[in-house]
Amino acid sequence: MKVSTRLDFSPVTSDSAAIVHELYLNCPTYISLIGGDMPTLNDIRRELDTLRHDTRRQALLLMQENRPVGFLDYKVAYPDLHSATISLLLIEEKLQGQGLGKAAVEQLEAQLSGRMEQLYAVVYGNNEQAKRFWERVGFEHLRDSGPTLSWYMKSLK
Ligand code: ACO
């Protein structure tokens, strides 16, 4: 069922680690798909700390009616000055398939349009669902870097 898909982008702060951790805990299928262990709260704290030191990296909570429903991590001016790259879009598992991921990408495109010429998405692991999603929202497959990284791209011009 499609739901209202207006999302607010809320920058992650040092207080957000528990919220981001909860989102990961609510996405067990994704964690097993990428073959990793469920991150601990401390893992998330360290990761968010690393993000904060990179001024081009944007980590956002996706809020729907004041409730966190997802996480978006992207980097501007990467891999070149005119591009941005999404490294993770994560929608809470029980809310997937309702249009939230698509809404997040469309809102990001609107925000970056005029500043960036290309938007890339890098899919890690054997994540066929994510690859179909990126194609469905208008990205084209560019290349695979080794067996576990697939690059997708959409022009914002
Ligand atoms: N297979 C085929 N099509 C799909 C799939 C799928 N598994 N998932 C979504 N789509 C299609 C939908 O049918 C829809 O098409 P439509 O517009 O014609 O109806 C379109 O993609 C948008 O679907 P949404 O409902 O917006 O997708 P969702 O909210 O579930 O978000 C996402 C997609 C982000 C992949 C989500 O399922 C998720 O968080 N998955 C787990 C984490 C993950 O794998 N994230 C991506 C990692 S790669 C990266 O972030 C660069």
PDB file of N, CA, C and O in Angstrom, residues 93-157:
ATOM      1  N   GLU A  93      12.368  -1.785   7.488  1.00  0.00           N
ATOM      2  CA  GLU A  93      11.918  -2.942   6.703  1.00  0.00           C
ATOM      3  C   GLU A  93      10.395  -3.030   6.544  1.00  0.00           C
ATOM      4  O   GLU A  93       9.893  -3.267   5.453  1.00  0.00           O
ATOM      5  N   LYS A  94       9.671  -2.814   7.638  1.00  0.00           N
ATOM      6  CA  LYS A  94       8.222  -3.016   7.499  1.00  0.00           C
ATOM      7  C   LYS A  94       7.543  -1.890   6.712  1.00  0.00           C
ATOM      8  O   LYS A  94       6.368  -2.010   6.348  1.00  0.00           O
ATOM      9  N   LEU A  95       8.294  -0.836   6.399  1.00  0.00           N
ATOM     10  CA  LEU A  95       7.729   0.269   5.609  1.00  0.00           C
ATOM     11  C   LEU A  95       8.226   0.253   4.164  1.00  0.00           C
ATOM     12  O   LEU A  95       7.910   1.162   3.385  1.00  0.00           O
ATOM     13  N   GLN A  96       9.017  -0.770   3.820  1.00  0.00           N
ATOM     14  CA  GLN A  96       9.543  -0.827   2.447  1.00  0.00           C
ATOM     15  C   GLN A  96       8.411  -1.148   1.467  1.00  0.00           C
ATOM     16  O   GLN A  96       7.403  -1.746   1.840  1.00  0.00           O
ATOM     17  N   GLY A  97       8.588  -0.722   0.218  1.00  0.00           N
ATOM     18  CA  GLY A  97       7.608  -1.032  -0.819  1.00  0.00           C
ATOM     19  C   GLY A  97       6.387  -0.119  -0.788  1.00  0.00           C
ATOM     20  O   GLY A  97       5.372  -0.410  -1.417  1.00  0.00           O
ATOM     21  N   GLN A  98       6.477   0.986  -0.059  1.00  0.00           N
ATOM     22  CA  GLN A  98       5.335   1.912   0.026  1.00  0.00           C
ATOM     23  C   GLN A  98       5.640   3.258  -0.621  1.00  0.00           C
ATOM     24  O   GLN A  98       4.914   4.222  -0.424  1.00  0.00           O
ATOM     25  N   GLY A  99       6.759   3.345  -1.317  1.00  0.00           N
ATOM     26  CA  GLY A  99       7.080   4.590  -2.009  1.00  0.00           C
ATOM     27  C   GLY A  99       8.003   5.535  -1.253  1.00  0.00           C
ATOM     28  O   GLY A  99       8.331   6.608  -1.757  1.00  0.00           O
ATOM     29  N   LEU A 100       8.442   5.128  -0.046  1.00  0.00           N
ATOM     30  CA  LEU A 100       9.281   6.045   0.743  1.00  0.00           C
ATOM     31  C   LEU A 100      10.678   6.197   0.129  1.00  0.00           C
ATOM     32  O   LEU A 100      11.230   7.306   0.088  1.00  0.00           O
ATOM     33  N   GLY A 101      11.263   5.089  -0.338  1.00  0.00           N
ATOM     34  CA  GLY A 101      12.598   5.164  -0.942  1.00  0.00           C
ATOM     35  C   GLY A 101      12.581   6.070  -2.165  1.00  0.00           C
ATOM     36  O   GLY A 101      13.450   6.941  -2.339  1.00  0.00           O
ATOM     37  N   LYS A 102      11.574   5.881  -2.993  1.00  0.00           N
ATOM     38  CA  LYS A 102      11.453   6.704  -4.200  1.00  0.00           C
ATOM     39  C   LYS A 102      11.286   8.174  -3.826  1.00  0.00           C
ATOM     40  O   LYS A 102      11.913   9.059  -4.422  1.00  0.00           O
ATOM     41  N   ALA A 103      10.461   8.452  -2.818  1.00  0.00           N
ATOM     42  CA  ALA A 103      10.241   9.843  -2.387  1.00  0.00           C
ATOM     43  C   ALA A 103      11.554  10.458  -1.899  1.00  0.00           C
ATOM     44  O   ALA A 103      11.861  11.618  -2.194  1.00  0.00           O
ATOM     45  N   ALA A 104      12.353   9.674  -1.151  1.00  0.00           N
ATOM     46  CA  ALA A 104      13.626  10.194  -0.638  1.00  0.00           C
ATOM     47  C   ALA A 104      14.555  10.555  -1.796  1.00  0.00           C
ATOM     48  O   ALA A 104      15.191  11.620  -1.794  1.00  0.00           O
ATOM     49  N   VAL A 105      14.623   9.678  -2.795  1.00  0.00           N
ATOM     50  CA  VAL A 105      15.519   9.941  -3.932  1.00  0.00           C
ATOM     51  C   VAL A 105      15.036  11.170  -4.706  1.00  0.00           C
ATOM     52  O   VAL A 105      15.834  12.045  -5.072  1.00  0.00           O
ATOM     53  N   GLU A 106      13.727  11.255  -4.908  1.00  0.00           N
ATOM     54  CA  GLU A 106      13.200  12.414  -5.659  1.00  0.00           C
ATOM     55  C   GLU A 106      13.465  13.720  -4.904  1.00  0.00           C
ATOM     56  O   GLU A 106      13.818  14.732  -5.508  1.00  0.00           O
ATOM     57  N   GLN A 107      13.307  13.691  -3.590  1.00  0.00           N
ATOM     58  CA  GLN A 107      13.560  14.923  -2.814  1.00  0.00           C
ATOM     59  C   GLN A 107      15.043  15.291  -2.849  1.00  0.00           C
ATOM     60  O   GLN A 107      15.406  16.460  -2.948  1.00  0.00           O
ATOM     61  N   LEU A 108      15.911  14.276  -2.778  1.00  0.00           N
ATOM     62  CA  LEU A 108      17.348  14.562  -2.850  1.00  0.00           C
ATOM     63  C   LEU A 108      17.707  15.134  -4.229  1.00  0.00           C
ATOM     64  O   LEU A 108      18.458  16.110  -4.325  1.00  0.00           O
ATOM     65  N   GLU A 109      17.145  14.542  -5.267  1.00  0.00           N
ATOM     66  CA  GLU A 109      17.421  15.049  -6.621  1.00  0.00           C
ATOM     67  C   GLU A 109      17.019  16.521  -6.729  1.00  0.00           C
ATOM     68  O   GLU A 109      17.753  17.340  -7.291  1.00  0.00           O
ATOM     69  N   ALA A 110      15.854  16.842  -6.175  1.00  0.00           N
ATOM     70  CA  ALA A 110      15.379  18.234  -6.244  1.00  0.00           C
ATOM     71  C   ALA A 110      16.337  19.154  -5.494  1.00  0.00           C
ATOM     72  O   ALA A 110      16.642  20.258  -5.951  1.00  0.00           O
ATOM     73  N   GLN A 111      16.843  18.701  -4.348  1.00  0.00           N
ATOM     74  CA  GLN A 111      17.770  19.540  -3.562  1.00  0.00           C
ATOM     75  C   GLN A 111      19.107  19.745  -4.272  1.00  0.00           C
ATOM     76  O   GLN A 111      19.731  20.786  -4.157  1.00  0.00           O
ATOM     77  N   LEU A 112      19.555  18.708  -4.981  1.00  0.00           N
ATOM     78  CA  LEU A 112      20.889  18.783  -5.595  1.00  0.00           C
ATOM     79  C   LEU A 112      20.855  19.413  -6.986  1.00  0.00           C
ATOM     80  O   LEU A 112      21.889  19.869  -7.490  1.00  0.00           O
ATOM     81  N   SER A 113      19.679  19.400  -7.585  1.00  0.00           N
ATOM     82  CA  SER A 113      19.540  19.892  -8.945  1.00  0.00           C
ATOM     83  C   SER A 113      19.992  21.360  -9.030  1.00  0.00           C
ATOM     84  O   SER A 113      19.629  22.174  -8.184  1.00  0.00           O
ATOM     85  N   GLY A 114      20.807  21.675 -10.040  1.00  0.00           N
ATOM     86  CA  GLY A 114      21.339  23.036 -10.143  1.00  0.00           C
ATOM     87  C   GLY A 114      22.720  23.159  -9.500  1.00  0.00           C
ATOM     88  O   GLY A 114      23.508  23.998  -9.876  1.00  0.00           O
ATOM     89  N   ARG A 115      22.996  22.308  -8.503  1.00  0.00           N
ATOM     90  CA  ARG A 115      24.321  22.318  -7.852  1.00  0.00           C
ATOM     91  C   ARG A 115      25.186  21.175  -8.370  1.00  0.00           C
ATOM     92  O   ARG A 115      26.393  21.298  -8.502  1.00  0.00           O
ATOM     93  N   MET A 116      24.568  20.033  -8.602  1.00  0.00           N
ATOM     94  CA  MET A 116      25.286  18.838  -9.042  1.00  0.00           C
ATOM     95  C   MET A 116      24.723  18.390 -10.394  1.00  0.00           C
ATOM     96  O   MET A 116      23.534  18.573 -10.658  1.00  0.00           O
ATOM     97  N   GLU A 117      25.577  17.810 -11.216  1.00  0.00           N
ATOM     98  CA  GLU A 117      25.128  17.377 -12.542  1.00  0.00           C
ATOM     99  C   GLU A 117      24.763  15.900 -12.582  1.00  0.00           C
ATOM    100  O   GLU A 117      23.967  15.479 -13.417  1.00  0.00           O
ATOM    101  N   GLN A 118      25.384  15.117 -11.715  1.00  0.00           N
ATOM    102  CA  GLN A 118      25.098  13.688 -11.688  1.00  0.00           C
ATOM    103  C   GLN A 118      24.861  13.229 -10.263  1.00  0.00           C
ATOM    104  O   GLN A 118      25.472  13.762  -9.334  1.00  0.00           O
ATOM    105  N   LEU A 119      23.999  12.224 -10.140  1.00  0.00           N
ATOM    106  CA  LEU A 119      23.822  11.570  -8.849  1.00  0.00           C
ATOM    107  C   LEU A 119      24.144  10.089  -9.052  1.00  0.00           C
ATOM    108  O   LEU A 119      23.574   9.445  -9.937  1.00  0.00           O
ATOM    109  N   TYR A 120      25.099   9.602  -8.249  1.00  0.00           N
ATOM    110  CA  TYR A 120      25.485   8.193  -8.321  1.00  0.00           C
ATOM    111  C   TYR A 120      24.907   7.451  -7.117  1.00  0.00           C
ATOM    112  O   TYR A 120      24.651   8.049  -6.059  1.00  0.00           O
ATOM    113  N   ALA A 121      24.736   6.150  -7.283  1.00  0.00           N
ATOM    114  CA  ALA A 121      24.378   5.275  -6.161  1.00  0.00           C
ATOM    115  C   ALA A 121      25.299   4.065  -6.243  1.00  0.00           C
ATOM    116  O   ALA A 121      25.475   3.493  -7.325  1.00  0.00           O
ATOM    117  N   VAL A 122      25.927   3.733  -5.137  1.00  0.00           N
ATOM    118  CA  VAL A 122      26.852   2.598  -5.117  1.00  0.00           C
ATOM    119  C   VAL A 122      26.225   1.473  -4.303  1.00  0.00           C
ATOM    120  O   VAL A 122      25.983   1.628  -3.105  1.00  0.00           O
ATOM    121  N   VAL A 123      25.965   0.358  -4.980  1.00  0.00           N
ATOM    122  CA  VAL A 123      25.309  -0.784  -4.329  1.00  0.00           C
ATOM    123  C   VAL A 123      26.377  -1.786  -3.911  1.00  0.00           C
ATOM    124  O   VAL A 123      27.163  -2.254  -4.736  1.00  0.00           O
ATOM    125  N   TYR A 124      26.359  -2.074  -2.619  1.00  0.00           N
ATOM    126  CA  TYR A 124      27.350  -2.993  -2.063  1.00  0.00           C
ATOM    127  C   TYR A 124      26.739  -4.391  -1.953  1.00  0.00           C
ATOM    128  O   TYR A 124      25.586  -4.545  -1.559  1.00  0.00           O
ATOM    129  N   GLY A 125      27.549  -5.376  -2.300  1.00  0.00           N
ATOM    130  CA  GLY A 125      27.134  -6.770  -2.096  1.00  0.00           C
ATOM    131  C   GLY A 125      26.186  -7.248  -3.174  1.00  0.00           C
ATOM    132  O   GLY A 125      25.901  -6.567  -4.148  1.00  0.00           O
ATOM    133  N   ASN A 126      25.675  -8.454  -2.960  1.00  0.00           N
ATOM    134  CA  ASN A 126      24.804  -9.075  -3.950  1.00  0.00           C
ATOM    135  C   ASN A 126      23.360  -8.661  -3.675  1.00  0.00           C
ATOM    136  O   ASN A 126      22.529  -9.498  -3.326  1.00  0.00           O
ATOM    137  N   ASN A 127      23.076  -7.376  -3.842  1.00  0.00           N
ATOM    138  CA  ASN A 127      21.806  -6.801  -3.422  1.00  0.00           C
ATOM    139  C   ASN A 127      20.931  -6.527  -4.653  1.00  0.00           C
ATOM    140  O   ASN A 127      20.806  -5.400  -5.127  1.00  0.00           O
ATOM    141  N   GLU A 128      20.347  -7.618  -5.162  1.00  0.00           N
ATOM    142  CA  GLU A 128      19.576  -7.511  -6.417  1.00  0.00           C
ATOM    143  C   GLU A 128      18.352  -6.609  -6.240  1.00  0.00           C
ATOM    144  O   GLU A 128      17.965  -5.898  -7.158  1.00  0.00           O
ATOM    145  N   GLN A 129      17.734  -6.636  -5.045  1.00  0.00           N
ATOM    146  CA  GLN A 129      16.552  -5.791  -4.803  1.00  0.00           C
ATOM    147  C   GLN A 129      16.920  -4.323  -4.970  1.00  0.00           C
ATOM    148  O   GLN A 129      16.193  -3.546  -5.593  1.00  0.00           O
ATOM    149  N   ALA A 130      18.072  -3.952  -4.389  1.00  0.00           N
ATOM    150  CA  ALA A 130      18.498  -2.551  -4.483  1.00  0.00           C
ATOM    151  C   ALA A 130      18.796  -2.189  -5.937  1.00  0.00           C
ATOM    152  O   ALA A 130      18.436  -1.098  -6.390  1.00  0.00           O
ATOM    153  N   LYS A 131      19.411  -3.105  -6.669  1.00  0.00           N
ATOM    154  CA  LYS A 131      19.722  -2.801  -8.078  1.00  0.00           C
ATOM    155  C   LYS A 131      18.436  -2.553  -8.851  1.00  0.00           C
ATOM    156  O   LYS A 131      18.342  -1.611  -9.654  1.00  0.00           O
ATOM    157  N   ARG A 132      17.396  -3.374  -8.602  1.00  0.00           N
ATOM    158  CA  ARG A 132      16.118  -3.161  -9.300  1.00  0.00           C
ATOM    159  C   ARG A 132      15.502  -1.828  -8.882  1.00  0.00           C
ATOM    160  O   ARG A 132      14.936  -1.105  -9.705  1.00  0.00           O
ATOM    161  N   PHE A 133      15.638  -1.504  -7.603  1.00  0.00           N
ATOM    162  CA  PHE A 133      15.096  -0.223  -7.122  1.00  0.00           C
ATOM    163  C   PHE A 133      15.748   0.938  -7.869  1.00  0.00           C
ATOM    164  O   PHE A 133      15.057   1.828  -8.375  1.00  0.00           O
ATOM    165  N   TRP A 134      17.100   0.956  -7.935  1.00  0.00           N
ATOM    166  CA  TRP A 134      17.771   2.101  -8.566  1.00  0.00           C
ATOM    167  C   TRP A 134      17.370   2.218 -10.031  1.00  0.00           C
ATOM    168  O   TRP A 134      17.172   3.323 -10.552  1.00  0.00           O
ATOM    169  N   GLU A 135      17.216   1.076 -10.700  1.00  0.00           N
ATOM    170  CA  GLU A 135      16.790   1.143 -12.103  1.00  0.00           C
ATOM    171  C   GLU A 135      15.360   1.677 -12.191  1.00  0.00           C
ATOM    172  O   GLU A 135      15.049   2.494 -13.052  1.00  0.00           O
ATOM    173  N   ARG A 136      14.522   1.251 -11.274  1.00  0.00           N
ATOM    174  CA  ARG A 136      13.109   1.664 -11.268  1.00  0.00           C
ATOM    175  C   ARG A 136      12.973   3.174 -11.037  1.00  0.00           C
ATOM    176  O   ARG A 136      12.024   3.792 -11.518  1.00  0.00           O
ATOM    177  N   VAL A 137      13.914   3.767 -10.292  1.00  0.00           N
ATOM    178  CA  VAL A 137      13.816   5.213 -10.041  1.00  0.00           C
ATOM    179  C   VAL A 137      14.705   6.019 -11.009  1.00  0.00           C
ATOM    180  O   VAL A 137      15.053   7.159 -10.749  1.00  0.00           O
ATOM    181  N   GLY A 138      15.050   5.375 -12.127  1.00  0.00           N
ATOM    182  CA  GLY A 138      15.640   6.119 -13.234  1.00  0.00           C
ATOM    183  C   GLY A 138      17.151   6.157 -13.315  1.00  0.00           C
ATOM    184  O   GLY A 138      17.715   6.938 -14.083  1.00  0.00           O
ATOM    185  N   PHE A 139      17.821   5.312 -12.531  1.00  0.00           N
ATOM    186  CA  PHE A 139      19.276   5.262 -12.597  1.00  0.00           C
ATOM    187  C   PHE A 139      19.694   4.186 -13.606  1.00  0.00           C
ATOM    188  O   PHE A 139      19.021   3.181 -13.758  1.00  0.00           O
ATOM    189  N   GLU A 140      20.853   4.431 -14.266  1.00  0.00           N
ATOM    190  CA  GLU A 140      21.350   3.388 -15.162  1.00  0.00           C
ATOM    191  C   GLU A 140      22.601   2.742 -14.585  1.00  0.00           C
ATOM    192  O   GLU A 140      23.399   3.411 -13.907  1.00  0.00           O
ATOM    193  N   HIS A 141      22.725   1.443 -14.866  1.00  0.00           N
ATOM    194  CA  HIS A 141      23.901   0.728 -14.382  1.00  0.00           C
ATOM    195  C   HIS A 141      25.121   1.181 -15.175  1.00  0.00           C
ATOM    196  O   HIS A 141      25.102   1.172 -16.400  1.00  0.00           O
ATOM    197  N   LEU A 142      26.160   1.615 -14.463  1.00  0.00           N
ATOM    198  CA  LEU A 142      27.365   2.109 -15.137  1.00  0.00           C
ATOM    199  C   LEU A 142      28.429   1.040 -15.244  1.00  0.00           C
ATOM    200  O   LEU A 142      28.945   0.736 -16.303  1.00  0.00           O
ATOM    201  N   ARG A 143      28.788   0.492 -14.069  1.00  0.00           N
ATOM    202  CA  ARG A 143      29.858  -0.500 -14.053  1.00  0.00           C
ATOM    203  C   ARG A 143      29.874  -1.221 -12.707  1.00  0.00           C
ATOM    204  O   ARG A 143      29.314  -0.735 -11.727  1.00  0.00           O
ATOM    205  N   ASP A 144      30.527  -2.381 -12.723  1.00  0.00           N
ATOM    206  CA  ASP A 144      30.784  -3.095 -11.476  1.00  0.00           C
ATOM    207  C   ASP A 144      32.262  -2.919 -11.160  1.00  0.00           C
ATOM    208  O   ASP A 144      33.113  -3.074 -12.032  1.00  0.00           O
ATOM    209  N   SER A 145      32.549  -2.542  -9.907  1.00  0.00           N
ATOM    210  CA  SER A 145      33.946  -2.456  -9.472  1.00  0.00           C
ATOM    211  C   SER A 145      34.212  -3.701  -8.648  1.00  0.00           C
ATOM    212  O   SER A 145      33.794  -3.756  -7.492  1.00  0.00           O
ATOM    213  N   GLY A 146      34.827  -4.670  -9.265  1.00  0.00           N
ATOM    214  CA  GLY A 146      35.028  -5.931  -8.562  1.00  0.00           C
ATOM    215  C   GLY A 146      33.689  -6.616  -8.394  1.00  0.00           C
ATOM    216  O   GLY A 146      32.662  -6.133  -8.889  1.00  0.00           O
ATOM    217  N   PRO A 147      33.665  -7.702  -7.662  1.00  0.00           N
ATOM    218  CA  PRO A 147      32.424  -8.482  -7.576  1.00  0.00           C
ATOM    219  C   PRO A 147      31.373  -7.865  -6.667  1.00  0.00           C
ATOM    220  O   PRO A 147      30.207  -8.207  -6.749  1.00  0.00           O
ATOM    221  N   THR A 148      31.732  -6.909  -5.806  1.00  0.00           N
ATOM    222  CA  THR A 148      30.767  -6.510  -4.778  1.00  0.00           C
ATOM    223  C   THR A 148      30.323  -5.047  -4.812  1.00  0.00           C
ATOM    224  O   THR A 148      29.605  -4.609  -3.934  1.00  0.00           O
ATOM    225  N   LEU A 149      30.715  -4.293  -5.808  1.00  0.00           N
ATOM    226  CA  LEU A 149      30.280  -2.891  -5.884  1.00  0.00           C
ATOM    227  C   LEU A 149      29.707  -2.600  -7.268  1.00  0.00           C
ATOM    228  O   LEU A 149      30.390  -2.780  -8.267  1.00  0.00           O
ATOM    229  N   SER A 150      28.476  -2.125  -7.306  1.00  0.00           N
ATOM    230  CA  SER A 150      27.879  -1.757  -8.591  1.00  0.00           C
ATOM    231  C   SER A 150      27.520  -0.276  -8.559  1.00  0.00           C
ATOM    232  O   SER A 150      26.863   0.192  -7.631  1.00  0.00           O
ATOM    233  N   TRP A 151      27.962   0.426  -9.598  1.00  0.00           N
ATOM    234  CA  TRP A 151      27.715   1.872  -9.685  1.00  0.00           C
ATOM    235  C   TRP A 151      26.522   2.149 -10.592  1.00  0.00           C
ATOM    236  O   TRP A 151      26.443   1.633 -11.707  1.00  0.00           O
ATOM    237  N   TYR A 152      25.614   3.005 -10.082  1.00  0.00           N
ATOM    238  CA  TYR A 152      24.443   3.456 -10.847  1.00  0.00           C
ATOM    239  C   TYR A 152      24.509   4.979 -10.950  1.00  0.00           C
ATOM    240  O   TYR A 152      25.085   5.635 -10.081  1.00  0.00           O
ATOM    241  N   MET A 153      23.887   5.521 -11.993  1.00  0.00           N
ATOM    242  CA  MET A 153      24.000   6.973 -12.195  1.00  0.00           C
ATOM    243  C   MET A 153      22.726   7.546 -12.817  1.00  0.00           C
ATOM    244  O   MET A 153      22.092   6.890 -13.644  1.00  0.00           O
ATOM    245  N   LYS A 154      22.380   8.746 -12.367  1.00  0.00           N
ATOM    246  CA  LYS A 154      21.278   9.483 -13.002  1.00  0.00           C
ATOM    247  C   LYS A 154      21.748  10.917 -13.268  1.00  0.00           C
ATOM    248  O   LYS A 154      22.349  11.548 -12.379  1.00  0.00           O
ATOM    249  N   SER A 155      21.468  11.413 -14.453  1.00  0.00           N
ATOM    250  CA  SER A 155      21.818  12.800 -14.758  1.00  0.00           C
ATOM    251  C   SER A 155      20.810  13.738 -14.088  1.00  0.00           C
ATOM    252  O   SER A 155      19.608  13.481 -14.106  1.00  0.00           O
ATOM    253  N   LEU A 156      21.295  14.826 -13.519  1.00  0.00           N
ATOM    254  CA  LEU A 156      20.402  15.809 -12.886  1.00  0.00           C
ATOM    255  C   LEU A 156      20.223  17.040 -13.779  1.00  0.00           C
ATOM    256  O   LEU A 156      19.611  18.020 -13.369  1.00  0.00           O
ATOM    257  N   LYS A 157      20.811  16.973 -15.002  1.00  0.00           N
ATOM    258  CA  LYS A 157      20.737  18.167 -15.876  1.00  0.00           C
ATOM    259  C   LYS A 157      19.385  18.265 -16.563  1.00  0.00           C
ATOM    260  O   LYS A 157      18.757  17.259 -16.829  1.00  0.00           O
TER     261      LYS A 157
END
